[in-house]
Short mmCIF file of C-alpha atoms in Angstrom, two decimals:
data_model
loop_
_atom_site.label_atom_id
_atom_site.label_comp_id
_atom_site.label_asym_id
_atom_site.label_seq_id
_atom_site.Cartn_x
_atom_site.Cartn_y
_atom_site.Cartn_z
CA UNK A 1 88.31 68.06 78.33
CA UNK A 2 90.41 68.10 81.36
CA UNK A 3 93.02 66.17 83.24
CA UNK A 4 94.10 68.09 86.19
CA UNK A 5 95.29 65.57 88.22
CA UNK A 6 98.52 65.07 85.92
CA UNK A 7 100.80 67.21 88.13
CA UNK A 8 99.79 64.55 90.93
CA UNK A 9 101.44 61.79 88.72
CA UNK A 10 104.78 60.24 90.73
CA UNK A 11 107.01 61.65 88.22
CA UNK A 12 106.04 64.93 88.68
CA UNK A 13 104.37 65.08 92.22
CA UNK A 14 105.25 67.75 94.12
CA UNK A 15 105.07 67.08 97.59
CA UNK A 16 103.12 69.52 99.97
CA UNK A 17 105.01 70.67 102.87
CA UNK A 18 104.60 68.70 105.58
CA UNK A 19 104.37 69.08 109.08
CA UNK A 20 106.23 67.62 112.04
CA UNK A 21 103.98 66.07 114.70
CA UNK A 22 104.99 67.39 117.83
CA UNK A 23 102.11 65.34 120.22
CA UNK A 24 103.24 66.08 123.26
CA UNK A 25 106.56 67.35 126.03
CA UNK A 26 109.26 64.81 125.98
CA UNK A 27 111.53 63.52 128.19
CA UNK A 28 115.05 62.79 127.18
CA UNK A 29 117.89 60.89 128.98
CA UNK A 30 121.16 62.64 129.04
CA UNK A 31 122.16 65.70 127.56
CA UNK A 32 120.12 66.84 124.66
CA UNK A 33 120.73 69.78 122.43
CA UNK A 34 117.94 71.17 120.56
CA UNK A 35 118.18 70.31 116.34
CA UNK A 36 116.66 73.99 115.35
CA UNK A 37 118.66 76.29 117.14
CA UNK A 38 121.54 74.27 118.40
CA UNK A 39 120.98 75.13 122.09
CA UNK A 40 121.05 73.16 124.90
CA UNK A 41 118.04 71.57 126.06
CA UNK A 42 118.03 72.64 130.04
CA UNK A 43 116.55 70.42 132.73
CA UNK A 44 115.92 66.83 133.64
CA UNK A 45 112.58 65.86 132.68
CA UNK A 46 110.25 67.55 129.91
CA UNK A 47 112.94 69.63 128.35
CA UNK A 48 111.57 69.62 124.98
CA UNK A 49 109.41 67.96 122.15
CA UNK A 50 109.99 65.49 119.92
CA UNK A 51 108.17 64.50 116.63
CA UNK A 52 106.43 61.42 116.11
CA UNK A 53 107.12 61.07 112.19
CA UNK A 54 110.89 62.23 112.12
CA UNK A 55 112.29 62.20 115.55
CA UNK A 56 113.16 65.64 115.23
CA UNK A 57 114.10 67.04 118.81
CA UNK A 58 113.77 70.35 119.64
CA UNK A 59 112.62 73.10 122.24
CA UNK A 60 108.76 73.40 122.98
CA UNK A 61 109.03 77.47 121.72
CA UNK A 62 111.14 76.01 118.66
CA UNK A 63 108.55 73.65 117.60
CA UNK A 64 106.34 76.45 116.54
CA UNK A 65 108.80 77.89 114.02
CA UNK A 66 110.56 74.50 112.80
CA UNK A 67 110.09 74.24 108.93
CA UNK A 68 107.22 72.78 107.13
CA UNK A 69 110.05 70.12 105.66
CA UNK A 70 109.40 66.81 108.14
CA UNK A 71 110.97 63.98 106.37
CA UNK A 72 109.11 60.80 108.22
CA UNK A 73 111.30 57.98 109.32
CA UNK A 74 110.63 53.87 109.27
CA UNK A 75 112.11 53.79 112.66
CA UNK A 76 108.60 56.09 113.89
CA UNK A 77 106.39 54.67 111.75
CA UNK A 78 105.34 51.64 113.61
CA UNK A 79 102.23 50.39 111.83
CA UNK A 80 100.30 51.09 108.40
CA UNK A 81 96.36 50.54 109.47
CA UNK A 82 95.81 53.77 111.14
CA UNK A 83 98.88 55.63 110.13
CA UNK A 84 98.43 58.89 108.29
CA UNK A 85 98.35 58.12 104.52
CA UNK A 86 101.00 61.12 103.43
CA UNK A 87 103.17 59.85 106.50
CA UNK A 88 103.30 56.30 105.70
CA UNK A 89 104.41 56.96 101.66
CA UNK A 90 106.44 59.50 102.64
CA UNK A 91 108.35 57.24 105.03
CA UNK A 92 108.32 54.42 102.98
CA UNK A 93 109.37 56.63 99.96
CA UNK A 94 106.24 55.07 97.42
CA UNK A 95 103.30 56.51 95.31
CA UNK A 96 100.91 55.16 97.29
CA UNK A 97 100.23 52.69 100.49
CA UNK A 98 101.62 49.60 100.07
CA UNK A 99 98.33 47.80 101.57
CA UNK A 100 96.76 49.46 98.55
CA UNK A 101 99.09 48.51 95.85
CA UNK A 102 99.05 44.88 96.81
CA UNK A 103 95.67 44.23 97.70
CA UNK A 104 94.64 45.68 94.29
CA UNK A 105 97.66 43.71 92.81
CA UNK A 106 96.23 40.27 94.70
CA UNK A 107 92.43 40.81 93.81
CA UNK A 108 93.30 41.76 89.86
CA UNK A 109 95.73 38.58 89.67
CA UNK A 110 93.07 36.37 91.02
CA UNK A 111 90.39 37.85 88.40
CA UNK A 112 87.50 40.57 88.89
CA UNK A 113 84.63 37.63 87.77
CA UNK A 114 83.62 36.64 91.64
CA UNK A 115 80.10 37.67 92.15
CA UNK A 116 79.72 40.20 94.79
CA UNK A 117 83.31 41.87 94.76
CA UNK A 118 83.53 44.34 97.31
CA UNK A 119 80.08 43.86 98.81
CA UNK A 120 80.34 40.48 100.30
CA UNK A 121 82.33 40.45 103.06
CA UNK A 122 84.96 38.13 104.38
CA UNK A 123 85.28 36.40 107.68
CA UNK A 124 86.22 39.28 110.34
CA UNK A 125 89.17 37.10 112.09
CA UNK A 126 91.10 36.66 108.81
CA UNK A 127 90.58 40.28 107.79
CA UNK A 128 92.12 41.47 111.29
CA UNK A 129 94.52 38.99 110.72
CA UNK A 130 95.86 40.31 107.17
CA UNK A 131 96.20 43.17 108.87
CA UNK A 132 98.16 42.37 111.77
CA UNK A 133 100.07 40.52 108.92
CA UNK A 134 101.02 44.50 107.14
CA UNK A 135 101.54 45.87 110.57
CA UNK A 136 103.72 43.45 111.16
CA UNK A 137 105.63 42.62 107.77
CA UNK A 138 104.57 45.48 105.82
CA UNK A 139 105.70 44.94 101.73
CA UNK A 140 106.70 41.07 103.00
CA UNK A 141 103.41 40.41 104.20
CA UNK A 142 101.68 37.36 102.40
CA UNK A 143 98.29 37.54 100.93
CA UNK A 144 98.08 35.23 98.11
CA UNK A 145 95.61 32.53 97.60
CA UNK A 146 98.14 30.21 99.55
CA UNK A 147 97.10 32.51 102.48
CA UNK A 148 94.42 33.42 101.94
CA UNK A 149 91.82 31.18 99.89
CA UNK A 150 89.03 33.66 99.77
CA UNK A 151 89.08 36.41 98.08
CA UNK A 152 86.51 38.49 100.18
CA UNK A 153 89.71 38.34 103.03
CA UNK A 154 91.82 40.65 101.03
CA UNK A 155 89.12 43.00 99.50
CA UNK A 156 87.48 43.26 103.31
CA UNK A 157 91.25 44.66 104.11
CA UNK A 158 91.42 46.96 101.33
CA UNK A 159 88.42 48.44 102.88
CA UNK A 160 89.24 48.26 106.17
CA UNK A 161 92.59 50.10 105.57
CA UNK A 162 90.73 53.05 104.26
CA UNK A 163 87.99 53.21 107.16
CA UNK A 164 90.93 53.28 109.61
CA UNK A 165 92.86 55.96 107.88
CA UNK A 166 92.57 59.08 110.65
CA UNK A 167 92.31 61.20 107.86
CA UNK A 168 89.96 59.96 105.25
CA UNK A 169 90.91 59.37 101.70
CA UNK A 170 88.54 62.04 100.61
CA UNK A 171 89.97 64.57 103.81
CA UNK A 172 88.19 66.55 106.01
CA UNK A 173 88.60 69.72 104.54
CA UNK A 174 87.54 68.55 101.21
CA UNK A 175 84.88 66.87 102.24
CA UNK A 176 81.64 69.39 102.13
CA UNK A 177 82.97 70.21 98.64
CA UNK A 178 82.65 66.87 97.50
CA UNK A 179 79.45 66.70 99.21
CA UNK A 180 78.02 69.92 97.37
CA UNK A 181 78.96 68.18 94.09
CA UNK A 182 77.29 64.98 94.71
CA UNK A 183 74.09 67.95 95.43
CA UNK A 184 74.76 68.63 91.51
CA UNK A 185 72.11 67.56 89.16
CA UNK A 186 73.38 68.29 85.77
CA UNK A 187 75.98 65.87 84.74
CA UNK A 188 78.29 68.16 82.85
CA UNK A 189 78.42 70.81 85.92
CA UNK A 190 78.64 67.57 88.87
CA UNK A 191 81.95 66.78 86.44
CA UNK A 192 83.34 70.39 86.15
CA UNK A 193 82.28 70.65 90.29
CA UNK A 194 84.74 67.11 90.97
CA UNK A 195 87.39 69.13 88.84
CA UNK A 196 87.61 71.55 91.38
CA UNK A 197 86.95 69.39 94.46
CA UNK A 198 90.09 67.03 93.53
CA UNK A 199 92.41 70.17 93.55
CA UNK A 200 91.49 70.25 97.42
CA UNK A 201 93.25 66.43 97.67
CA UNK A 202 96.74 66.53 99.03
CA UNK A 203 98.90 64.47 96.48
CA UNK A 204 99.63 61.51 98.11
CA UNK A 205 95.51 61.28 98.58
CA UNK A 206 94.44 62.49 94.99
CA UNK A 207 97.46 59.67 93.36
CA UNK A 208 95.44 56.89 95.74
CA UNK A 209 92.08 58.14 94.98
CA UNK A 210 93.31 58.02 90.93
CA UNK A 211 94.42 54.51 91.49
CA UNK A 212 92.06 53.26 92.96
CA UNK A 213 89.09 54.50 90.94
CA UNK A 214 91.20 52.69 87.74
CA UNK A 215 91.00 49.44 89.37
CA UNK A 216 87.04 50.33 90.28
CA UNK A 217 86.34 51.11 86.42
CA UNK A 218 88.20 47.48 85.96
CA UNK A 219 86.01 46.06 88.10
CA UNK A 220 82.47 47.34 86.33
CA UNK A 221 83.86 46.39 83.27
CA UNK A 222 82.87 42.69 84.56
CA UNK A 223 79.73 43.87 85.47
CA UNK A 224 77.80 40.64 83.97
CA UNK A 225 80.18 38.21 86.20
CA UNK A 226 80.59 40.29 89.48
CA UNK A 227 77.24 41.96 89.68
CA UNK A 228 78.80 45.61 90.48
CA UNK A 229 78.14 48.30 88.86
CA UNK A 230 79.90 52.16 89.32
CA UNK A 231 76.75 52.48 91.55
CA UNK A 232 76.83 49.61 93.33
CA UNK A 233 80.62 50.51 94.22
CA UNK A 234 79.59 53.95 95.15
CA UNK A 235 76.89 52.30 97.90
CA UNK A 236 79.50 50.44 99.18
CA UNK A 237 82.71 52.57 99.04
CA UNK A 238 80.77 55.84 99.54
CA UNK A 239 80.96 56.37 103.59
CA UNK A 240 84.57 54.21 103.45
CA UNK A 241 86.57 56.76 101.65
CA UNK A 242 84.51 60.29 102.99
CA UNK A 243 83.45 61.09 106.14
CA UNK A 244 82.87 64.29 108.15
CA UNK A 245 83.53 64.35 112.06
CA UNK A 246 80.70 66.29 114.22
CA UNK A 247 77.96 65.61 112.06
CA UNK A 248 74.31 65.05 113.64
CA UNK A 249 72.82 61.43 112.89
CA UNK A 250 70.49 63.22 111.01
CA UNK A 251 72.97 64.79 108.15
CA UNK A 252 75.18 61.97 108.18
CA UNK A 253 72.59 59.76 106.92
CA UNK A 254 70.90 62.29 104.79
CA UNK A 255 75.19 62.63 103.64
CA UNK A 256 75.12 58.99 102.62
CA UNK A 257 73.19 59.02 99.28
CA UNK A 258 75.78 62.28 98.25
CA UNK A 259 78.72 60.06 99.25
CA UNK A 260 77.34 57.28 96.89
CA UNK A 261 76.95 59.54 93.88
CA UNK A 262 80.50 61.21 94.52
CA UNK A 263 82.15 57.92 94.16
CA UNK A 264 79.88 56.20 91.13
CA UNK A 265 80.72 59.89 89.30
CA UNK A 266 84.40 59.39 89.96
CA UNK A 267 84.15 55.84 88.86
CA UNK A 268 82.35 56.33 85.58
CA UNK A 269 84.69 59.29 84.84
CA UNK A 270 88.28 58.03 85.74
CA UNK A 271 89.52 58.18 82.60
CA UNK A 272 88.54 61.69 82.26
CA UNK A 273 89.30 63.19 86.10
CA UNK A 274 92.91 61.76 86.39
#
């Protein structure tokens, strides 16, 4: 009986170190000095680096040995579709993405009855528009009922925001092992083979995957009402939350019944996983 994802509660998360994003040479105006080893930055255009989470600025052969300690700023982080999920709640100093907390808020608050939750989608205009709305506004962005009458509008965002992420929910690097334990026939072992899979989640990821999966087990309690099941939920949030780049047409499909069981397994077992 196992809860491993405890140490990835807020009160005890430990955050991984963290990168600074150095894209690309930068130009800066006026004299510069460089913020890791204090010297000046020489010359009068590309004379150094700067990161696009922090600001840090610094020399291009300084960049490779700058700690792994990049504390992201608001004034960098321009949007929240398409921003990386561990930059955006690191910047905004929250447990999870605010698009996430208050769409699930919005959608519980308005009831879990409505037939088809999750798998009928909303009109596309309004759903780009709610987003342009947290881009924008971010926590002051409105999405209640006032708003937005229909409820498939703010559960087509939800979704959106995690298609968009540039690193999926379920990442990159974890995802063949979450893949291998959708492969698993035996109940038991596919649960034991998630244990281990979650541990390859960076915090920030496994604390939104745990919160979201709550409000998913919410949602089949319902059932009757809304019409989705865990594995109805798993067909549709499946290839939304994990995805592989470089795959051939041919595994990605083959991928998509794998992704399906992954998420109805995490669904069903919530209570016990997190």
């Amino acid at each position: 009986n196992f809860k491993f994802c405890d140490k990835f509660t807020f009160e005890n998360i430990q955050i991984s170190p963290f990168l600074c994003l150095f894209n690309q040479v930068h130009t800066f105006r006026g004299p510069h000095w460089c913020e890791y080893c204090a010297n000046f930055m020489w010359g009068l255009i590309a004379q150094g680096v700067k990161c696009a989470d922090c600001g840090l600025n610094v020399h291009k052969q300084c960049s490779k040995v700058v700690p792994n300690d990049c504390q992201p700023d608001l004034r960098h982080v321009k949007k929240v579709y398409s921003c990386d999920l561990t930059t955006l709640v690191k910047a905004h100093n929250t447990k999870r993405p605010m698009v996430v907390d208050m769409c699930i808020q919005e959608i519980e608050a308005r009831g879990l009855q409505s037939e088809g939750l999750y798998r009928i989608s909303g009109f596309s205009e309004l759903i780009e528009d709610v987003k342009l709305a947290f881009d924008r506004d971010g926590e002051k962005a409105d999405i209640s009922s006032n708003a937005y009458e229909d409820l498939n509008i703010i559960t087509g965002a939800l979704k959106l925001y995690f298609r968009e992420l540039p690193i999926p929910l379920i990442t990159y690097d974890a995802y063949p092992r979450f893949i291998e334990t959708g492969k698993i026939a035996d109940p038991e072992k596919r649960l034991e083979s998630l244990h281990e899979a979650l541990k390859l989640l960076p915090p920030a990821h496994c604390e939104t995957l745990r919160y979201l999966m709550a409000h998913l087990k919410r949602v089949t309690e319902y059932e009757k009402e809304n019409l989705m099941s865990s594995e109805n939920l798993g067909i549709v949030f499946g290839p939304t939350l994990m995805r592989a780049p470089g795959l051939d047409a041919m595994t990605a499909l083959n991928d998509i019944r794998y992704q399906r069981l992954v998420v109805e397994s995490l669904i069903t077992n919530e209570d016990v996983l997190f």
